Amino acid sequence: MNIPSWIQYFERNRTSFEEPPLDPDASPLRDGLRLPLAESLAVFQLGETGGGTRLMRYVRRTLRHQPDALEGYDLAVRLFVAEEQRHALLLEKLVIYLGGTLLQKHWTNTVFRQLRTLLGMEFNIQILLTAELIAEAYYGMIYRRTTDDAVRTCCHKILRDEMRHIAFHTNFFQERLARLSRPLRSLWRLGFRICHRVTATIVAWDHRRFLHSLDVSQGEFIRLTLKAGQRFLRRLDSSSSSWQPEVSLRSRQKASQLATPG
Ligand SMILES: [Fe+2]
Ligand SMILES: [Fe+2]
């Protein structure tokens, strides 16, 4: 895993986005789409607000076993968490721009946080990865199916970042799984598939009103997210562990364009 290039990427990406004007209640979208979109984005906003405490605990534990191979990884993860927090800020503005209300609490957030605590670190990181893959499908879908330029610009920015996050995690898991025995690797993949499918189904059901307003069925959304999961597993099998941020972005952009509807 080329950790210095990821650190460089996260540092450079901090200032690469020019935010569009997001005056409160200024969206030209029709109410039938604007309000469900605001409601749905508010749930994603809440999901992006975490401080990364559990993740950092996992990272510290992993680093104890692989200190040489993962030198600098904790800094890269801190920069990654900071990028997610910038997404939370951007989504906060977007929800207000759309005339929505920010959430302090939501049942999916509470359930996933409790599950992550109950089921241990490895499951914790799988849920995080699953959230990234769902985000790829979700923001890609909004980007391609809405006509509001401010919404599309913000979703495009988050989509680009999320695709790089997936590449970042893929690099990490390539290193990690290479150290496991074949049966344990198969078990990990099975756990990931189950976790991904269950999470995608819950998210599709929870956001059904918004999906309906976009004319996307829950099944279609689940298929889209599962495709993102399959792409991730294929990447994981790839022998190349020197996957670079920029190269991975170009290939994933192409994949995402093919996978998103519209
Ligand atoms: Fe994010
Ligand atoms: Fe992310």
PDB file of C-alpha atoms and ligand atoms in Angstrom:
ATOM      1  CA  MET A   1       0.000   0.000   0.000  1.00  0.00           C
ATOM      2  CA  ASN A   2       1.499   3.302  -1.078  1.00  0.00           C
ATOM      3  CA  ILE A   3       0.610   5.264   2.072  1.00  0.00           C
ATOM      4  CA  PRO A   4       2.636   8.451   1.267  1.00  0.00           C
ATOM      5  CA  SER A   5       0.698   8.911  -1.979  1.00  0.00           C
ATOM      6  CA  TRP A   6      -2.603   8.592  -0.082  1.00  0.00           C
ATOM      7  CA  ILE A   7      -1.473  11.168   2.486  1.00  0.00           C
ATOM      8  CA  GLN A   8      -0.481  13.479  -0.350  1.00  0.00           C
ATOM      9  CA  TYR A   9      -3.807  12.905  -2.059  1.00  0.00           C
ATOM     10  CA  PHE A  10      -5.908  13.627   1.070  1.00  0.00           C
ATOM     11  CA  GLU A  11      -3.903  16.765   1.797  1.00  0.00           C
ATOM     12  CA  ARG A  12      -4.221  18.051  -1.771  1.00  0.00           C
ATOM     13  CA  ASN A  13      -7.926  17.249  -1.918  1.00  0.00           C
ATOM     14  CA  ARG A  14      -8.668  19.441   1.095  1.00  0.00           C
ATOM     15  CA  THR A  15      -8.822  22.594  -1.017  1.00  0.00           C
ATOM     16  CA  SER A  16      -9.793  21.233  -4.415  1.00  0.00           C
ATOM     17  CA  PHE A  17     -13.503  22.022  -4.297  1.00  0.00           C
ATOM     18  CA  GLU A  18     -15.241  25.277  -5.120  1.00  0.00           C
ATOM     19  CA  GLU A  19     -18.585  25.225  -3.357  1.00  0.00           C
ATOM     20  CA  PRO A  20     -21.579  26.474  -5.401  1.00  0.00           C
ATOM     21  CA  PRO A  21     -23.925  29.119  -3.901  1.00  0.00           C
ATOM     22  CA  LEU A  22     -26.192  27.309  -1.415  1.00  0.00           C
ATOM     23  CA  ASP A  23     -28.610  29.962  -0.147  1.00  0.00           C
ATOM     24  CA  PRO A  24     -31.240  28.476   2.180  1.00  0.00           C
ATOM     25  CA  ASP A  25     -34.464  27.378   0.446  1.00  0.00           C
ATOM     26  CA  ALA A  26     -33.129  28.426  -2.985  1.00  0.00           C
ATOM     27  CA  SER A  27     -33.416  25.126  -4.843  1.00  0.00           C
ATOM     28  CA  PRO A  28     -35.475  25.225  -8.065  1.00  0.00           C
ATOM     29  CA  LEU A  29     -36.473  21.541  -7.728  1.00  0.00           C
ATOM     30  CA  ARG A  30     -40.182  20.716  -7.560  1.00  0.00           C
ATOM     31  CA  ASP A  31     -41.417  20.035  -4.023  1.00  0.00           C
ATOM     32  CA  GLY A  32     -42.228  16.397  -4.831  1.00  0.00           C
ATOM     33  CA  LEU A  33     -38.519  15.738  -5.311  1.00  0.00           C
ATOM     34  CA  ARG A  34     -36.905  18.492  -3.218  1.00  0.00           C
ATOM     35  CA  LEU A  35     -38.450  17.510   0.119  1.00  0.00           C
ATOM     36  CA  PRO A  36     -37.817  13.728  -0.072  1.00  0.00           C
ATOM     37  CA  LEU A  37     -34.271  14.514  -1.273  1.00  0.00           C
ATOM     38  CA  ALA A  38     -33.668  16.840   1.693  1.00  0.00           C
ATOM     39  CA  GLU A  39     -35.077  14.209   4.065  1.00  0.00           C
ATOM     40  CA  SER A  40     -32.889  11.499   2.577  1.00  0.00           C
ATOM     41  CA  LEU A  41     -29.706  13.630   2.514  1.00  0.00           C
ATOM     42  CA  ALA A  42     -30.273  14.530   6.170  1.00  0.00           C
ATOM     43  CA  VAL A  43     -29.889  10.824   7.067  1.00  0.00           C
ATOM     44  CA  PHE A  44     -26.647  10.600   5.064  1.00  0.00           C
ATOM     45  CA  GLN A  45     -25.483  13.853   6.692  1.00  0.00           C
ATOM     46  CA  LEU A  46     -25.919  12.337  10.124  1.00  0.00           C
ATOM     47  CA  GLY A  47     -23.977   9.251   9.030  1.00  0.00           C
ATOM     48  CA  GLU A  48     -20.995  11.418   8.000  1.00  0.00           C
ATOM     49  CA  THR A  49     -20.713  13.233  11.318  1.00  0.00           C
ATOM     50  CA  GLY A  50     -18.816  10.584  13.327  1.00  0.00           C
ATOM     51  CA  GLY A  51     -15.437  11.457  14.785  1.00  0.00           C
ATOM     52  CA  GLY A  52     -13.820   8.151  13.744  1.00  0.00           C
ATOM     53  CA  THR A  53     -13.087   7.010  17.325  1.00  0.00           C
ATOM     54  CA  ARG A  54     -13.903   3.330  16.713  1.00  0.00           C
ATOM     55  CA  LEU A  55     -12.082   3.371  13.405  1.00  0.00           C
ATOM     56  CA  MET A  56      -8.940   4.813  14.972  1.00  0.00           C
ATOM     57  CA  ARG A  57      -9.079   2.137  17.677  1.00  0.00           C
ATOM     58  CA  TYR A  58      -9.216  -0.522  14.940  1.00  0.00           C
ATOM     59  CA  VAL A  59      -6.317   1.142  13.111  1.00  0.00           C
ATOM     60  CA  ARG A  60      -4.153   1.239  16.240  1.00  0.00           C
ATOM     61  CA  ARG A  61      -4.828  -2.441  16.895  1.00  0.00           C
ATOM     62  CA  THR A  62      -3.996  -3.390  13.285  1.00  0.00           C
ATOM     63  CA  LEU A  63      -0.835  -1.282  13.331  1.00  0.00           C
ATOM     64  CA  ARG A  64       0.428  -3.245  16.312  1.00  0.00           C
ATOM     65  CA  HIS A  65       0.540  -6.347  14.090  1.00  0.00           C
ATOM     66  CA  GLN A  66       1.789  -4.735  10.875  1.00  0.00           C
ATOM     67  CA  PRO A  67       3.860  -1.714  11.939  1.00  0.00           C
ATOM     68  CA  ASP A  68       6.228  -1.757   8.936  1.00  0.00           C
ATOM     69  CA  ALA A  69       3.769  -2.429   6.120  1.00  0.00           C
ATOM     70  CA  LEU A  70       1.395   0.258   7.398  1.00  0.00           C
ATOM     71  CA  GLU A  71       3.733   3.048   8.443  1.00  0.00           C
ATOM     72  CA  GLY A  72       1.862   6.369   8.270  1.00  0.00           C
ATOM     73  CA  TYR A  73      -1.505   4.651   7.908  1.00  0.00           C
ATOM     74  CA  ASP A  74      -2.903   6.288  11.070  1.00  0.00           C
ATOM     75  CA  LEU A  75      -2.222   9.747   9.591  1.00  0.00           C
ATOM     76  CA  ALA A  76      -3.860   8.751   6.298  1.00  0.00           C
ATOM     77  CA  VAL A  77      -6.938   7.511   8.216  1.00  0.00           C
ATOM     78  CA  ARG A  78      -7.129  10.734  10.214  1.00  0.00           C
ATOM     79  CA  LEU A  79      -7.094  12.701   6.943  1.00  0.00           C
ATOM     80  CA  PHE A  80      -9.771  10.363   5.583  1.00  0.00           C
ATOM     81  CA  VAL A  81     -11.986  10.975   8.658  1.00  0.00           C
ATOM     82  CA  ALA A  82     -11.487  14.750   8.251  1.00  0.00           C
ATOM     83  CA  GLU A  83     -12.662  14.445   4.637  1.00  0.00           C
ATOM     84  CA  GLU A  84     -15.830  12.654   5.795  1.00  0.00           C
ATOM     85  CA  GLN A  85     -16.426  15.460   8.273  1.00  0.00           C
ATOM     86  CA  ARG A  86     -16.152  17.989   5.430  1.00  0.00           C
ATOM     87  CA  HIS A  87     -18.820  15.953   3.625  1.00  0.00           C
ATOM     88  CA  ALA A  88     -21.018  16.307   6.717  1.00  0.00           C
ATOM     89  CA  LEU A  89     -20.607  20.109   6.577  1.00  0.00           C
ATOM     90  CA  LEU A  90     -21.357  20.256   2.869  1.00  0.00           C
ATOM     91  CA  LEU A  91     -24.418  18.022   3.295  1.00  0.00           C
ATOM     92  CA  GLU A  92     -25.600  20.202   6.157  1.00  0.00           C
ATOM     93  CA  LYS A  93     -25.620  23.225   3.819  1.00  0.00           C
ATOM     94  CA  LEU A  94     -27.270  21.173   1.095  1.00  0.00           C
ATOM     95  CA  VAL A  95     -30.114  20.019   3.369  1.00  0.00           C
ATOM     96  CA  ILE A  96     -30.796  23.634   4.417  1.00  0.00           C
ATOM     97  CA  TYR A  97     -30.549  24.793   0.791  1.00  0.00           C
ATOM     98  CA  LEU A  98     -33.231  22.231  -0.055  1.00  0.00           C
ATOM     99  CA  GLY A  99     -35.459  23.483   2.762  1.00  0.00           C
ATOM    100  CA  GLY A 100     -35.011  20.354   4.880  1.00  0.00           C
ATOM    101  CA  THR A 101     -34.346  19.784   8.568  1.00  0.00           C
ATOM    102  CA  LEU A 102     -31.124  18.413  10.005  1.00  0.00           C
ATOM    103  CA  LEU A 103     -31.352  15.315  12.184  1.00  0.00           C
ATOM    104  CA  GLN A 104     -29.853  14.771  15.625  1.00  0.00           C
ATOM    105  CA  LYS A 105     -30.824  11.111  15.660  1.00  0.00           C
ATOM    106  CA  HIS A 106     -32.085   8.490  13.245  1.00  0.00           C
ATOM    107  CA  TRP A 107     -32.927   4.870  13.907  1.00  0.00           C
ATOM    108  CA  THR A 108     -30.628   3.451  11.181  1.00  0.00           C
ATOM    109  CA  ASN A 109     -27.705   5.402  12.595  1.00  0.00           C
ATOM    110  CA  THR A 110     -28.427   4.175  16.125  1.00  0.00           C
ATOM    111  CA  VAL A 111     -28.881   0.539  15.017  1.00  0.00           C
ATOM    112  CA  PHE A 112     -25.677   0.491  12.955  1.00  0.00           C
ATOM    113  CA  ARG A 113     -23.649   2.132  15.710  1.00  0.00           C
ATOM    114  CA  GLN A 114     -24.887  -0.422  18.245  1.00  0.00           C
ATOM    115  CA  LEU A 115     -24.262  -3.342  15.883  1.00  0.00           C
ATOM    116  CA  ARG A 116     -20.757  -2.065  15.220  1.00  0.00           C
ATOM    117  CA  THR A 117     -20.054  -1.963  18.930  1.00  0.00           C
ATOM    118  CA  LEU A 118     -21.635  -5.348  19.616  1.00  0.00           C
ATOM    119  CA  LEU A 119     -20.072  -7.339  16.813  1.00  0.00           C
ATOM    120  CA  GLY A 120     -16.487  -6.243  17.072  1.00  0.00           C
ATOM    121  CA  MET A 121     -13.846  -4.449  15.089  1.00  0.00           C
ATOM    122  CA  GLU A 122     -13.727  -6.511  11.919  1.00  0.00           C
ATOM    123  CA  PHE A 123     -17.471  -6.134  11.455  1.00  0.00           C
ATOM    124  CA  ASN A 124     -17.109  -2.462  12.276  1.00  0.00           C
ATOM    125  CA  ILE A 125     -14.776  -1.873   9.361  1.00  0.00           C
ATOM    126  CA  GLN A 126     -16.986  -3.939   7.035  1.00  0.00           C
ATOM    127  CA  ILE A 127     -19.972  -1.707   7.856  1.00  0.00           C
ATOM    128  CA  LEU A 128     -17.840   1.335   7.105  1.00  0.00           C
ATOM    129  CA  LEU A 129     -16.839  -0.116   3.750  1.00  0.00           C
ATOM    130  CA  THR A 130     -20.439  -1.022   2.965  1.00  0.00           C
ATOM    131  CA  ALA A 131     -21.461   2.578   3.719  1.00  0.00           C
ATOM    132  CA  GLU A 132     -18.858   3.823   1.208  1.00  0.00           C
ATOM    133  CA  LEU A 133     -20.173   1.473  -1.489  1.00  0.00           C
ATOM    134  CA  ILE A 134     -23.772   2.512  -0.844  1.00  0.00           C
ATOM    135  CA  ALA A 135     -22.680   6.160  -0.952  1.00  0.00           C
ATOM    136  CA  GLU A 136     -21.101   5.583  -4.376  1.00  0.00           C
ATOM    137  CA  ALA A 137     -24.408   4.293  -5.780  1.00  0.00           C
ATOM    138  CA  TYR A 138     -26.471   6.919  -3.936  1.00  0.00           C
ATOM    139  CA  TYR A 139     -24.576  10.091  -4.917  1.00  0.00           C
ATOM    140  CA  GLY A 140     -24.066   8.789  -8.461  1.00  0.00           C
ATOM    141  CA  MET A 141     -27.811   8.289  -8.763  1.00  0.00           C
ATOM    142  CA  ILE A 142     -28.602  11.812  -7.501  1.00  0.00           C
ATOM    143  CA  TYR A 143     -25.978  13.321  -9.798  1.00  0.00           C
ATOM    144  CA  ARG A 144     -27.449  11.667 -12.856  1.00  0.00           C
ATOM    145  CA  ARG A 145     -31.132  11.993 -12.039  1.00  0.00           C
ATOM    146  CA  THR A 146     -31.570  15.544 -10.720  1.00  0.00           C
ATOM    147  CA  THR A 147     -31.443  18.844 -12.594  1.00  0.00           C
ATOM    148  CA  ASP A 148     -30.395  21.248  -9.821  1.00  0.00           C
ATOM    149  CA  ASP A 149     -26.801  22.308 -10.624  1.00  0.00           C
ATOM    150  CA  ALA A 150     -25.873  23.054  -7.003  1.00  0.00           C
ATOM    151  CA  VAL A 151     -27.070  19.610  -5.873  1.00  0.00           C
ATOM    152  CA  ARG A 152     -25.303  17.915  -8.787  1.00  0.00           C
ATOM    153  CA  THR A 153     -22.025  19.779  -8.153  1.00  0.00           C
ATOM    154  CA  CYS A 154     -22.004  18.802  -4.447  1.00  0.00           C
ATOM    155  CA  CYS A 155     -22.982  15.184  -5.166  1.00  0.00           C
ATOM    156  CA  HIS A 156     -20.333  14.922  -7.868  1.00  0.00           C
ATOM    157  CA  LYS A 157     -17.703  16.153  -5.427  1.00  0.00           C
ATOM    158  CA  ILE A 158     -18.792  13.675  -2.721  1.00  0.00           C
ATOM    159  CA  LEU A 159     -19.055  10.846  -5.287  1.00  0.00           C
ATOM    160  CA  ARG A 160     -15.481  11.511  -6.460  1.00  0.00           C
ATOM    161  CA  ASP A 161     -14.224  11.467  -2.875  1.00  0.00           C
ATOM    162  CA  GLU A 162     -16.176   8.305  -1.995  1.00  0.00           C
ATOM    163  CA  MET A 163     -14.723   6.466  -4.982  1.00  0.00           C
ATOM    164  CA  ARG A 164     -11.253   7.342  -3.737  1.00  0.00           C
ATOM    165  CA  HIS A 165     -12.211   6.216  -0.238  1.00  0.00           C
ATOM    166  CA  ILE A 166     -13.188   2.823  -1.657  1.00  0.00           C
ATOM    167  CA  ALA A 167      -9.828   2.624  -3.428  1.00  0.00           C
ATOM    168  CA  PHE A 168      -8.094   3.583  -0.170  1.00  0.00           C
ATOM    169  CA  HIS A 169      -9.909   0.834   1.775  1.00  0.00           C
ATOM    170  CA  THR A 170      -9.289  -1.661  -1.049  1.00  0.00           C
ATOM    171  CA  ASN A 171      -5.550  -1.026  -0.792  1.00  0.00           C
ATOM    172  CA  PHE A 172      -5.735  -1.593   2.946  1.00  0.00           C
ATOM    173  CA  PHE A 173      -7.749  -4.817   2.687  1.00  0.00           C
ATOM    174  CA  GLN A 174      -5.433  -6.177  -0.006  1.00  0.00           C
ATOM    175  CA  GLU A 175      -2.633  -5.920   2.541  1.00  0.00           C
ATOM    176  CA  ARG A 176      -4.710  -7.270   5.385  1.00  0.00           C
ATOM    177  CA  LEU A 177      -6.344 -10.225   3.641  1.00  0.00           C
ATOM    178  CA  ALA A 178      -3.035 -11.315   2.121  1.00  0.00           C
ATOM    179  CA  ARG A 179      -1.993 -12.217   5.670  1.00  0.00           C
ATOM    180  CA  LEU A 180      -5.015 -14.415   6.353  1.00  0.00           C
ATOM    181  CA  SER A 181      -5.354 -18.109   5.533  1.00  0.00           C
ATOM    182  CA  ARG A 182      -7.579 -19.080   2.580  1.00  0.00           C
ATOM    183  CA  PRO A 183     -10.516 -20.244   4.798  1.00  0.00           C
ATOM    184  CA  LEU A 184     -10.381 -17.028   6.820  1.00  0.00           C
ATOM    185  CA  ARG A 185     -10.303 -14.970   3.617  1.00  0.00           C
ATOM    186  CA  SER A 186     -13.410 -16.811   2.367  1.00  0.00           C
ATOM    187  CA  LEU A 187     -15.110 -16.187   5.701  1.00  0.00           C
ATOM    188  CA  TRP A 188     -14.251 -12.493   5.495  1.00  0.00           C
ATOM    189  CA  ARG A 189     -15.742 -12.271   1.993  1.00  0.00           C
ATOM    190  CA  LEU A 190     -18.890 -14.099   3.089  1.00  0.00           C
ATOM    191  CA  GLY A 191     -19.246 -11.723   6.057  1.00  0.00           C
ATOM    192  CA  PHE A 192     -18.780  -8.761   3.750  1.00  0.00           C
ATOM    193  CA  ARG A 193     -21.404 -10.001   1.231  1.00  0.00           C
ATOM    194  CA  ILE A 194     -23.999 -10.596   3.968  1.00  0.00           C
ATOM    195  CA  CYS A 195     -23.271  -7.283   5.662  1.00  0.00           C
ATOM    196  CA  HIS A 196     -23.435  -5.417   2.334  1.00  0.00           C
ATOM    197  CA  ARG A 197     -26.706  -7.020   1.196  1.00  0.00           C
ATOM    198  CA  VAL A 198     -28.456  -6.494   4.551  1.00  0.00           C
ATOM    199  CA  THR A 199     -27.310  -2.866   4.807  1.00  0.00           C
ATOM    200  CA  ALA A 200     -28.299  -2.097   1.189  1.00  0.00           C
ATOM    201  CA  THR A 201     -31.779  -3.569   1.780  1.00  0.00           C
ATOM    202  CA  ILE A 202     -32.305  -1.530   4.957  1.00  0.00           C
ATOM    203  CA  VAL A 203     -31.083   1.693   3.300  1.00  0.00           C
ATOM    204  CA  ALA A 204     -33.296   1.135   0.224  1.00  0.00           C
ATOM    205  CA  TRP A 205     -36.330   0.590   2.441  1.00  0.00           C
ATOM    206  CA  ASP A 206     -35.543   3.567   4.653  1.00  0.00           C
ATOM    207  CA  HIS A 207     -35.110   5.896   1.650  1.00  0.00           C
ATOM    208  CA  ARG A 208     -38.062   4.446  -0.295  1.00  0.00           C
ATOM    209  CA  ARG A 209     -39.951   7.775  -0.437  1.00  0.00           C
ATOM    210  CA  PHE A 210     -36.967   9.521  -2.017  1.00  0.00           C
ATOM    211  CA  LEU A 211     -36.274   6.615  -4.413  1.00  0.00           C
ATOM    212  CA  HIS A 212     -39.915   6.704  -5.475  1.00  0.00           C
ATOM    213  CA  SER A 213     -39.679  10.448  -6.172  1.00  0.00           C
ATOM    214  CA  LEU A 214     -36.716   9.707  -8.460  1.00  0.00           C
ATOM    215  CA  ASP A 215     -38.635   6.850 -10.088  1.00  0.00           C
ATOM    216  CA  VAL A 216     -36.091   4.283  -8.895  1.00  0.00           C
ATOM    217  CA  SER A 217     -37.355   1.044  -7.319  1.00  0.00           C
ATOM    218  CA  GLN A 218     -35.857  -0.294  -4.088  1.00  0.00           C
ATOM    219  CA  GLY A 219     -34.715  -3.393  -6.045  1.00  0.00           C
ATOM    220  CA  GLU A 220     -32.941  -1.220  -8.618  1.00  0.00           C
ATOM    221  CA  PHE A 221     -31.107   0.678  -5.893  1.00  0.00           C
ATOM    222  CA  ILE A 222     -30.081  -2.552  -4.145  1.00  0.00           C
ATOM    223  CA  ARG A 223     -28.791  -3.964  -7.464  1.00  0.00           C
ATOM    224  CA  LEU A 224     -26.766  -0.799  -8.019  1.00  0.00           C
ATOM    225  CA  THR A 225     -25.119  -1.019  -4.611  1.00  0.00           C
ATOM    226  CA  LEU A 226     -24.459  -4.757  -4.996  1.00  0.00           C
ATOM    227  CA  LYS A 227     -22.697  -4.066  -8.298  1.00  0.00           C
ATOM    228  CA  ALA A 228     -20.436  -1.623  -6.450  1.00  0.00           C
ATOM    229  CA  GLY A 229     -19.741  -4.431  -3.936  1.00  0.00           C
ATOM    230  CA  GLN A 230     -18.877  -6.882  -6.710  1.00  0.00           C
ATOM    231  CA  ARG A 231     -16.473  -4.365  -8.230  1.00  0.00           C
ATOM    232  CA  PHE A 232     -14.848  -3.955  -4.833  1.00  0.00           C
ATOM    233  CA  LEU A 233     -14.401  -7.737  -4.429  1.00  0.00           C
ATOM    234  CA  ARG A 234     -12.902  -8.001  -7.930  1.00  0.00           C
ATOM    235  CA  ARG A 235     -10.430  -5.229  -7.074  1.00  0.00           C
ATOM    236  CA  LEU A 236      -9.600  -7.016  -3.872  1.00  0.00           C
ATOM    237  CA  ASP A 237      -8.606 -10.103  -5.867  1.00  0.00           C
ATOM    238  CA  SER A 238      -6.443  -8.082  -8.208  1.00  0.00           C
ATOM    239  CA  SER A 239      -2.767  -8.844  -7.684  1.00  0.00           C
ATOM    240  CA  SER A 240      -1.790  -5.170  -7.906  1.00  0.00           C
ATOM    241  CA  SER A 241      -1.264  -3.736  -4.454  1.00  0.00           C
ATOM    242  CA  SER A 242       0.307  -0.533  -5.774  1.00  0.00           C
ATOM    243  CA  TRP A 243      -2.994   0.972  -6.797  1.00  0.00           C
ATOM    244  CA  GLN A 244      -2.578   4.747  -6.977  1.00  0.00           C
ATOM    245  CA  PRO A 245      -5.241   7.285  -5.995  1.00  0.00           C
ATOM    246  CA  GLU A 246      -5.405   8.955  -9.427  1.00  0.00           C
ATOM    247  CA  VAL A 247      -5.376   5.735 -11.463  1.00  0.00           C
ATOM    248  CA  SER A 248      -8.053   4.200  -9.289  1.00  0.00           C
ATOM    249  CA  LEU A 249     -10.221   7.288  -9.670  1.00  0.00           C
ATOM    250  CA  ARG A 250     -10.187   7.137 -13.462  1.00  0.00           C
ATOM    251  CA  SER A 251     -11.108   3.464 -13.599  1.00  0.00           C
ATOM    252  CA  ARG A 252     -13.805   3.763 -10.959  1.00  0.00           C
ATOM    253  CA  GLN A 253     -15.306   6.856 -12.605  1.00  0.00           C
ATOM    254  CA  LYS A 254     -15.771   4.787 -15.727  1.00  0.00           C
ATOM    255  CA  ALA A 255     -17.306   1.928 -13.756  1.00  0.00           C
ATOM    256  CA  SER A 256     -19.602   4.262 -11.846  1.00  0.00           C
ATOM    257  CA  GLN A 257     -20.847   5.928 -15.038  1.00  0.00           C
ATOM    258  CA  LEU A 258     -21.765   2.531 -16.424  1.00  0.00           C
ATOM    259  CA  ALA A 259     -23.453   1.459 -13.210  1.00  0.00           C
ATOM    260  CA  THR A 260     -25.542   4.524 -12.445  1.00  0.00           C
ATOM    261  CA  PRO A 261     -28.999   4.692 -14.023  1.00  0.00           C
ATOM    262  CA  GLY A 262     -30.310   7.482 -16.235  1.00  0.00           C
TER     263      GLY A 262
HETATM  264 FE    FE B   1     -18.435  10.709   2.838  1.00  0.00          FE
HETATM  265 FE    FE B   2     -16.373   7.961   2.410  1.00  0.00          FE
END
